[in-house]
mmCIF file with all atom_site columns, C-alpha atoms in Angstrom:
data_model
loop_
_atom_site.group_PDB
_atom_site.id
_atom_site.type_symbol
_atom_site.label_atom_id
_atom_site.label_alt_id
_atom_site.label_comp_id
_atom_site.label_asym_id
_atom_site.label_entity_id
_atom_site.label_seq_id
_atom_site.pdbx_PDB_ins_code
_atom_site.Cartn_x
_atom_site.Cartn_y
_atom_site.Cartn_z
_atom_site.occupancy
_atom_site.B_iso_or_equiv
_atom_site.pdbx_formal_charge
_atom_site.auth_seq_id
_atom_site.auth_comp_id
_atom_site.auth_asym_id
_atom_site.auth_atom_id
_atom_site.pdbx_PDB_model_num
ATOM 1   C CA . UNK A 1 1   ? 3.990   18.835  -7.000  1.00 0.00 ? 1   UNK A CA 1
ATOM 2   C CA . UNK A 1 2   ? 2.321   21.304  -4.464  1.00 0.00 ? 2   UNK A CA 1
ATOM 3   C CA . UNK A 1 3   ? 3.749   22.983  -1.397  1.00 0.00 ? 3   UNK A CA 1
ATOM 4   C CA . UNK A 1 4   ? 1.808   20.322  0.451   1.00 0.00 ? 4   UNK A CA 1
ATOM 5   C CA . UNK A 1 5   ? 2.441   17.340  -1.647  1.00 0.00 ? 5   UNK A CA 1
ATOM 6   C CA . UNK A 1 6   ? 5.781   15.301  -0.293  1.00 0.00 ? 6   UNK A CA 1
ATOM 7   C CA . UNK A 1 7   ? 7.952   12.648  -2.419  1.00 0.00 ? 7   UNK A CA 1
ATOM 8   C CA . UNK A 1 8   ? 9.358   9.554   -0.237  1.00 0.00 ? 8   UNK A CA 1
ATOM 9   C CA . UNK A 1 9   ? 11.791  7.596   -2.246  1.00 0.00 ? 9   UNK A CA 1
ATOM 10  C CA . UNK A 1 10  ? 11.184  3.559   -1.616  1.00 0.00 ? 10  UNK A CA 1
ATOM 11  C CA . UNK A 1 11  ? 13.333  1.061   -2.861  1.00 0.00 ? 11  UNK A CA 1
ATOM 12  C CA . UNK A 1 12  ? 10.315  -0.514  -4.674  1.00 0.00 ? 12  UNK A CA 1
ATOM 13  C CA . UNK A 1 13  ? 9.496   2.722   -6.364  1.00 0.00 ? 13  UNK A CA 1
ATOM 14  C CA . UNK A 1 14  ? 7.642   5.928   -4.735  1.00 0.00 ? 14  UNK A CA 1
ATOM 15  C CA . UNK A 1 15  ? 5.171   7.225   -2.614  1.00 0.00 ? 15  UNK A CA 1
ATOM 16  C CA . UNK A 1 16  ? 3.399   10.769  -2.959  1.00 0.00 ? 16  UNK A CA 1
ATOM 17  C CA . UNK A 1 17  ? 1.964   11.821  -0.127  1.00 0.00 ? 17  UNK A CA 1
ATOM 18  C CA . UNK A 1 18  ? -0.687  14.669  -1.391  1.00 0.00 ? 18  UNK A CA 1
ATOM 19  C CA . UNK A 1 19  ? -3.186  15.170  1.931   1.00 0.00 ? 19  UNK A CA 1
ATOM 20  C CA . UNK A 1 20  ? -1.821  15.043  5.465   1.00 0.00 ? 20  UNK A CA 1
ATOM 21  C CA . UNK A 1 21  ? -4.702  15.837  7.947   1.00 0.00 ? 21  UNK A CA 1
ATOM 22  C CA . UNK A 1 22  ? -4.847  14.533  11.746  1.00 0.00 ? 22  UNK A CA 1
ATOM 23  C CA . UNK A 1 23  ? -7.849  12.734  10.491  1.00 0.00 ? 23  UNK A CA 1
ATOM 24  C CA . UNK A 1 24  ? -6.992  11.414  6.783   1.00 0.00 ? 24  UNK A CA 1
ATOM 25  C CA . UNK A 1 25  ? -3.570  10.503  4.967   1.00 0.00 ? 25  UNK A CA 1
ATOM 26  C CA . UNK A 1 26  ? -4.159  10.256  0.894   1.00 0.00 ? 26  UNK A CA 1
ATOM 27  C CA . UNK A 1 27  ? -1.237  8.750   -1.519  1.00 0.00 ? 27  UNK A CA 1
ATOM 28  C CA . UNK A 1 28  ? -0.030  7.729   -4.402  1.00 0.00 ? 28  UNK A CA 1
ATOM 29  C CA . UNK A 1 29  ? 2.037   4.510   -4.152  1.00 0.00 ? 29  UNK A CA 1
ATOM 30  C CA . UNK A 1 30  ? 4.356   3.677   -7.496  1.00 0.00 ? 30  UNK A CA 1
ATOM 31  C CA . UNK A 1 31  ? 5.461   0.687   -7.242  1.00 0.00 ? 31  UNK A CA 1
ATOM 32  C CA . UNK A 1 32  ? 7.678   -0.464  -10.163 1.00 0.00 ? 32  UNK A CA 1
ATOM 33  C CA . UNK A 1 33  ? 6.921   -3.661  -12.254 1.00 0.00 ? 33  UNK A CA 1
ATOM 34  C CA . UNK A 1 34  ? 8.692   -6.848  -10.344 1.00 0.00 ? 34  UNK A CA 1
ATOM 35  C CA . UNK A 1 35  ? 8.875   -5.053  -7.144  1.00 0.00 ? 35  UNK A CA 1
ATOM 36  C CA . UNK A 1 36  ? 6.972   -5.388  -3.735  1.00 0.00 ? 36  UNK A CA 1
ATOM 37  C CA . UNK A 1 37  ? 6.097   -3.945  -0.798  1.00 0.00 ? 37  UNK A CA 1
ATOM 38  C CA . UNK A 1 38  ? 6.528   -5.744  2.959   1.00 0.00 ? 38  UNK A CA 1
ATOM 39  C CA . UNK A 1 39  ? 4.216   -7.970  4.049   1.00 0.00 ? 39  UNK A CA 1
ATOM 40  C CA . UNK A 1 40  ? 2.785   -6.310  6.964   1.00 0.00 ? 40  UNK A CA 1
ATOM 41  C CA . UNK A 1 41  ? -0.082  -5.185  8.959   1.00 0.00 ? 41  UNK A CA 1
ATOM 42  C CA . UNK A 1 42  ? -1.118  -2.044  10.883  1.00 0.00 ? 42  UNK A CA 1
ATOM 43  C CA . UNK A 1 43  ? -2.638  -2.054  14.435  1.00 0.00 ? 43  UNK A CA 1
ATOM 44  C CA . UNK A 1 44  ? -4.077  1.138   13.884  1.00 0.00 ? 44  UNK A CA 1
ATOM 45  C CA . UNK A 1 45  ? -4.101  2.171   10.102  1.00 0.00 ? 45  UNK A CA 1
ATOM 46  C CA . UNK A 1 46  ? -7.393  1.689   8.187   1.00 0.00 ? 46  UNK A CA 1
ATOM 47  C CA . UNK A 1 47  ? -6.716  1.999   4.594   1.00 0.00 ? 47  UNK A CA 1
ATOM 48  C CA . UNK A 1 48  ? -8.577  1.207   0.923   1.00 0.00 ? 48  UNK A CA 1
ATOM 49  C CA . UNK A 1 49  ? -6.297  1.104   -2.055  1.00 0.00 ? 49  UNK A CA 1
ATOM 50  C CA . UNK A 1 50  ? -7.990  1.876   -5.721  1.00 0.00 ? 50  UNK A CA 1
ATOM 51  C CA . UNK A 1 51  ? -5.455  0.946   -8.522  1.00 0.00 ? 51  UNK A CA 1
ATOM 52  C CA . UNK A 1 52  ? -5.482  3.600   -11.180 1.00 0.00 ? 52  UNK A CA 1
ATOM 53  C CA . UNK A 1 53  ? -2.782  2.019   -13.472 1.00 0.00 ? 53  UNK A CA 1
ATOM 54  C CA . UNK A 1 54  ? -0.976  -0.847  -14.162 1.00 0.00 ? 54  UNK A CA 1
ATOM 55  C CA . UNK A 1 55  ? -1.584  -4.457  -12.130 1.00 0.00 ? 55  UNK A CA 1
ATOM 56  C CA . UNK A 1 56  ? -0.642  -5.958  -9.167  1.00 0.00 ? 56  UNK A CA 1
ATOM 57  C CA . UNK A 1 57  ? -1.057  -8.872  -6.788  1.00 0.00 ? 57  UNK A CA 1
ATOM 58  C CA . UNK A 1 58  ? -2.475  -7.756  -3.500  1.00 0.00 ? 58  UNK A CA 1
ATOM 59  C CA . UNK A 1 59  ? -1.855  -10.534 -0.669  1.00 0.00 ? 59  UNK A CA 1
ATOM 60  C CA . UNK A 1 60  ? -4.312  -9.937  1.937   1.00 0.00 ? 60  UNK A CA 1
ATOM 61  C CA . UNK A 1 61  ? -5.583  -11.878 4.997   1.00 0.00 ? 61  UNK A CA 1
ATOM 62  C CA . UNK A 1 62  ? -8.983  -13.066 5.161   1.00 0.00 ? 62  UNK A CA 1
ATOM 63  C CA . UNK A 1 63  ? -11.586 -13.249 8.218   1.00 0.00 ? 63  UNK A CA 1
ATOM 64  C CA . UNK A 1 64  ? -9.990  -16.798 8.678   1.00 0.00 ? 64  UNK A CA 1
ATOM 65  C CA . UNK A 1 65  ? -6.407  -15.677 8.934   1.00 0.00 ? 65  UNK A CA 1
ATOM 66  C CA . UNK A 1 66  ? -5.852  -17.293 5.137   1.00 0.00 ? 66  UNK A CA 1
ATOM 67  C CA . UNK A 1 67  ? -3.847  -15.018 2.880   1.00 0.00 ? 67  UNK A CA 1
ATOM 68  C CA . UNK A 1 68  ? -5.442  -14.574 -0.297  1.00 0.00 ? 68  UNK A CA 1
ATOM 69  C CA . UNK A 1 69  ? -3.932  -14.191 -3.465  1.00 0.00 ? 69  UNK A CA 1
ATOM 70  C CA . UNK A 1 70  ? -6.053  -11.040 -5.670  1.00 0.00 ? 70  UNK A CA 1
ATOM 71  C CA . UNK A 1 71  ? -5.044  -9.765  -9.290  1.00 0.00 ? 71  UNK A CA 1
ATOM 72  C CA . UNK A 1 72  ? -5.886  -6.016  -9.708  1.00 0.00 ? 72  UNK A CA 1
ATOM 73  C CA . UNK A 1 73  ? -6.151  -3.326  -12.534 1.00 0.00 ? 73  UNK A CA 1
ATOM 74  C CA . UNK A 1 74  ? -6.991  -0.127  -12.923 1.00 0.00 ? 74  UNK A CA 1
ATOM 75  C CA . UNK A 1 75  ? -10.507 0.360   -11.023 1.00 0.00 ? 75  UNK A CA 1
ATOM 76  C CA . UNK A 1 76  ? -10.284 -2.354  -8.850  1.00 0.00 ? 76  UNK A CA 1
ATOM 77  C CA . UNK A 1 77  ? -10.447 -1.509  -4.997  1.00 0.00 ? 77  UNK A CA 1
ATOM 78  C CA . UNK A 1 78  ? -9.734  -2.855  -1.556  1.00 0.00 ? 78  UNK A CA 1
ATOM 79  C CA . UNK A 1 79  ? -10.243 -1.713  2.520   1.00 0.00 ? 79  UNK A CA 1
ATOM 80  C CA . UNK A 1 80  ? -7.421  -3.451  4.765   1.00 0.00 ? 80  UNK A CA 1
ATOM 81  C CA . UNK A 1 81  ? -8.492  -3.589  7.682   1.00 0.00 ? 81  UNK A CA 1
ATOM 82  C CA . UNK A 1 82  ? -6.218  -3.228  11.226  1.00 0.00 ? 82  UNK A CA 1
ATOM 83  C CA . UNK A 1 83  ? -4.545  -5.932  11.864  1.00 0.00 ? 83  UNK A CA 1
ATOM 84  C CA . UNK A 1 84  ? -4.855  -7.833  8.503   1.00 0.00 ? 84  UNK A CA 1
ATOM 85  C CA . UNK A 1 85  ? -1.956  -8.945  6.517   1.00 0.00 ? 85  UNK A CA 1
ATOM 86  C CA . UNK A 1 86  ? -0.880  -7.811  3.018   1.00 0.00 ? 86  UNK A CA 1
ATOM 87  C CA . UNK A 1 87  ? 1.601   -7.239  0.722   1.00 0.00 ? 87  UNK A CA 1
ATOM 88  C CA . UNK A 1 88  ? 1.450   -5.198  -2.894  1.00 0.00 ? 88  UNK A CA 1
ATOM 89  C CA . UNK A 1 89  ? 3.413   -6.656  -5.555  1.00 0.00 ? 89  UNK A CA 1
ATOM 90  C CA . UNK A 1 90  ? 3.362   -4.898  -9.219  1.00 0.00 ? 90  UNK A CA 1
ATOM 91  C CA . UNK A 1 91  ? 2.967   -7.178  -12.290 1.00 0.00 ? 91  UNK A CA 1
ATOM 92  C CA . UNK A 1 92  ? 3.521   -4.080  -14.473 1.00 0.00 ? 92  UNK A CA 1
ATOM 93  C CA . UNK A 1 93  ? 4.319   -0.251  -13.629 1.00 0.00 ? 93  UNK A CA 1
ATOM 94  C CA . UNK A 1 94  ? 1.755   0.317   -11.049 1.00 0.00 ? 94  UNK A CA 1
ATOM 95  C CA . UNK A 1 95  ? 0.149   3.160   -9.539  1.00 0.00 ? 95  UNK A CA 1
ATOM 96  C CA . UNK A 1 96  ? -2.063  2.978   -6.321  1.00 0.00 ? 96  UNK A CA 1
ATOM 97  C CA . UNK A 1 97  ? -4.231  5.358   -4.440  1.00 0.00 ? 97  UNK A CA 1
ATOM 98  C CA . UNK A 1 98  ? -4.544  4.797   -0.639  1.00 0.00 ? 98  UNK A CA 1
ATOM 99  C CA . UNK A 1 99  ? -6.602  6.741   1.517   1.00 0.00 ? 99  UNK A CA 1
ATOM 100 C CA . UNK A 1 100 ? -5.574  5.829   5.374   1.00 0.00 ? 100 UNK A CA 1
ATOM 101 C CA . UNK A 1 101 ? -5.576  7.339   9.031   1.00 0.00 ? 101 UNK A CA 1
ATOM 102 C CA . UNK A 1 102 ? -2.707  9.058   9.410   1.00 0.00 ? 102 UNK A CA 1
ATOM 103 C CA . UNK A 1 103 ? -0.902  6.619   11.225  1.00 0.00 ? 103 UNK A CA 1
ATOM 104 C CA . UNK A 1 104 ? 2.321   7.052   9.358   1.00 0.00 ? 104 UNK A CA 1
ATOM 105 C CA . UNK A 1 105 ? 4.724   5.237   11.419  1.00 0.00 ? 105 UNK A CA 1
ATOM 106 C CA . UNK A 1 106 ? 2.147   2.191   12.383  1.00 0.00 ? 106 UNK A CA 1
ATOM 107 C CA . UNK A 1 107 ? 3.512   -0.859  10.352  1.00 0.00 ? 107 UNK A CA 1
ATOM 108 C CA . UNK A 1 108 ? 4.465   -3.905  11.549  1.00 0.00 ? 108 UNK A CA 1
ATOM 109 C CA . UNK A 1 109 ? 7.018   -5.727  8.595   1.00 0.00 ? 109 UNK A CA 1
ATOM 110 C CA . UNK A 1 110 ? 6.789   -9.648  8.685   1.00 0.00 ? 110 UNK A CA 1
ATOM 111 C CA . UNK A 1 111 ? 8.907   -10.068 5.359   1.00 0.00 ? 111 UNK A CA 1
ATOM 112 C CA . UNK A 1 112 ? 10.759  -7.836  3.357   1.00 0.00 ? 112 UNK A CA 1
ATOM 113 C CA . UNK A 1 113 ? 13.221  -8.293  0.284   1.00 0.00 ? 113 UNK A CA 1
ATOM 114 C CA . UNK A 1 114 ? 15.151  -5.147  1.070   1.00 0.00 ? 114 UNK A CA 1
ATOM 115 C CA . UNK A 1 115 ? 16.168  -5.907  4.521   1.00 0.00 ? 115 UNK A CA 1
ATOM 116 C CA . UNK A 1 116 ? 14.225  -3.687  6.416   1.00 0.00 ? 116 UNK A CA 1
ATOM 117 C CA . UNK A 1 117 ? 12.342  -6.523  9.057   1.00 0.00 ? 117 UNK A CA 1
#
């Protein structure tokens, strides 16, 4: 890791945070094989995701309000939009890049499976 690059311990893996701008936010998410993020949405936060290893299941809302169900490997991409639903869950070891705003604190938990609604 760099001076700038920051390691936040998650209970469904790791996140490493490796550009913090006022007008960007890049990361790598880790998410370990069985586990799963909230399901949430951002009011602000703009972000696309590009899987670089592994798979996953990316629930995310459609223009209908429908929450689709999408299998991802390595290469695949998505944008999530403000205010759209989603949820990562890994089907292996997984590991995500997600460039964002740098709205850091702008999530909005609907579910969670380690207690933090």
């Amino acid at each position: 890791m760099t001076a700038e690059e920051v390691r936040v311990e998650k209970p469904w893996g790791y996140e490493l945070r490796w550009a913090i701008t006022d007008k960007y936010l890049g990361k790598v998410l880790h998410i370990n094989r069985g586990e799963a993020l909230s399901l949430q949405y951002h009011n602000r936060k703009d972000e696309s995701i590009l899987v670089l290893t592994g798979t996953m299941v990316l629930d995310l809302e459609d223009d209908a309000g429908v929450l689709g169900h999408h299998r991802l490997g390595p290469g695949d991409s998505r944008r999530i939009y403000p205010g759209r639903r989603h949820r990562m869950t890994a089907t292996a070891d997984c590991d995500v890049l997600e460039v964002s705003t740098p709205d850091l604190d702008d999530v909005v938990r609907l579910e969670d499976r380690y207690g933090r609604c």
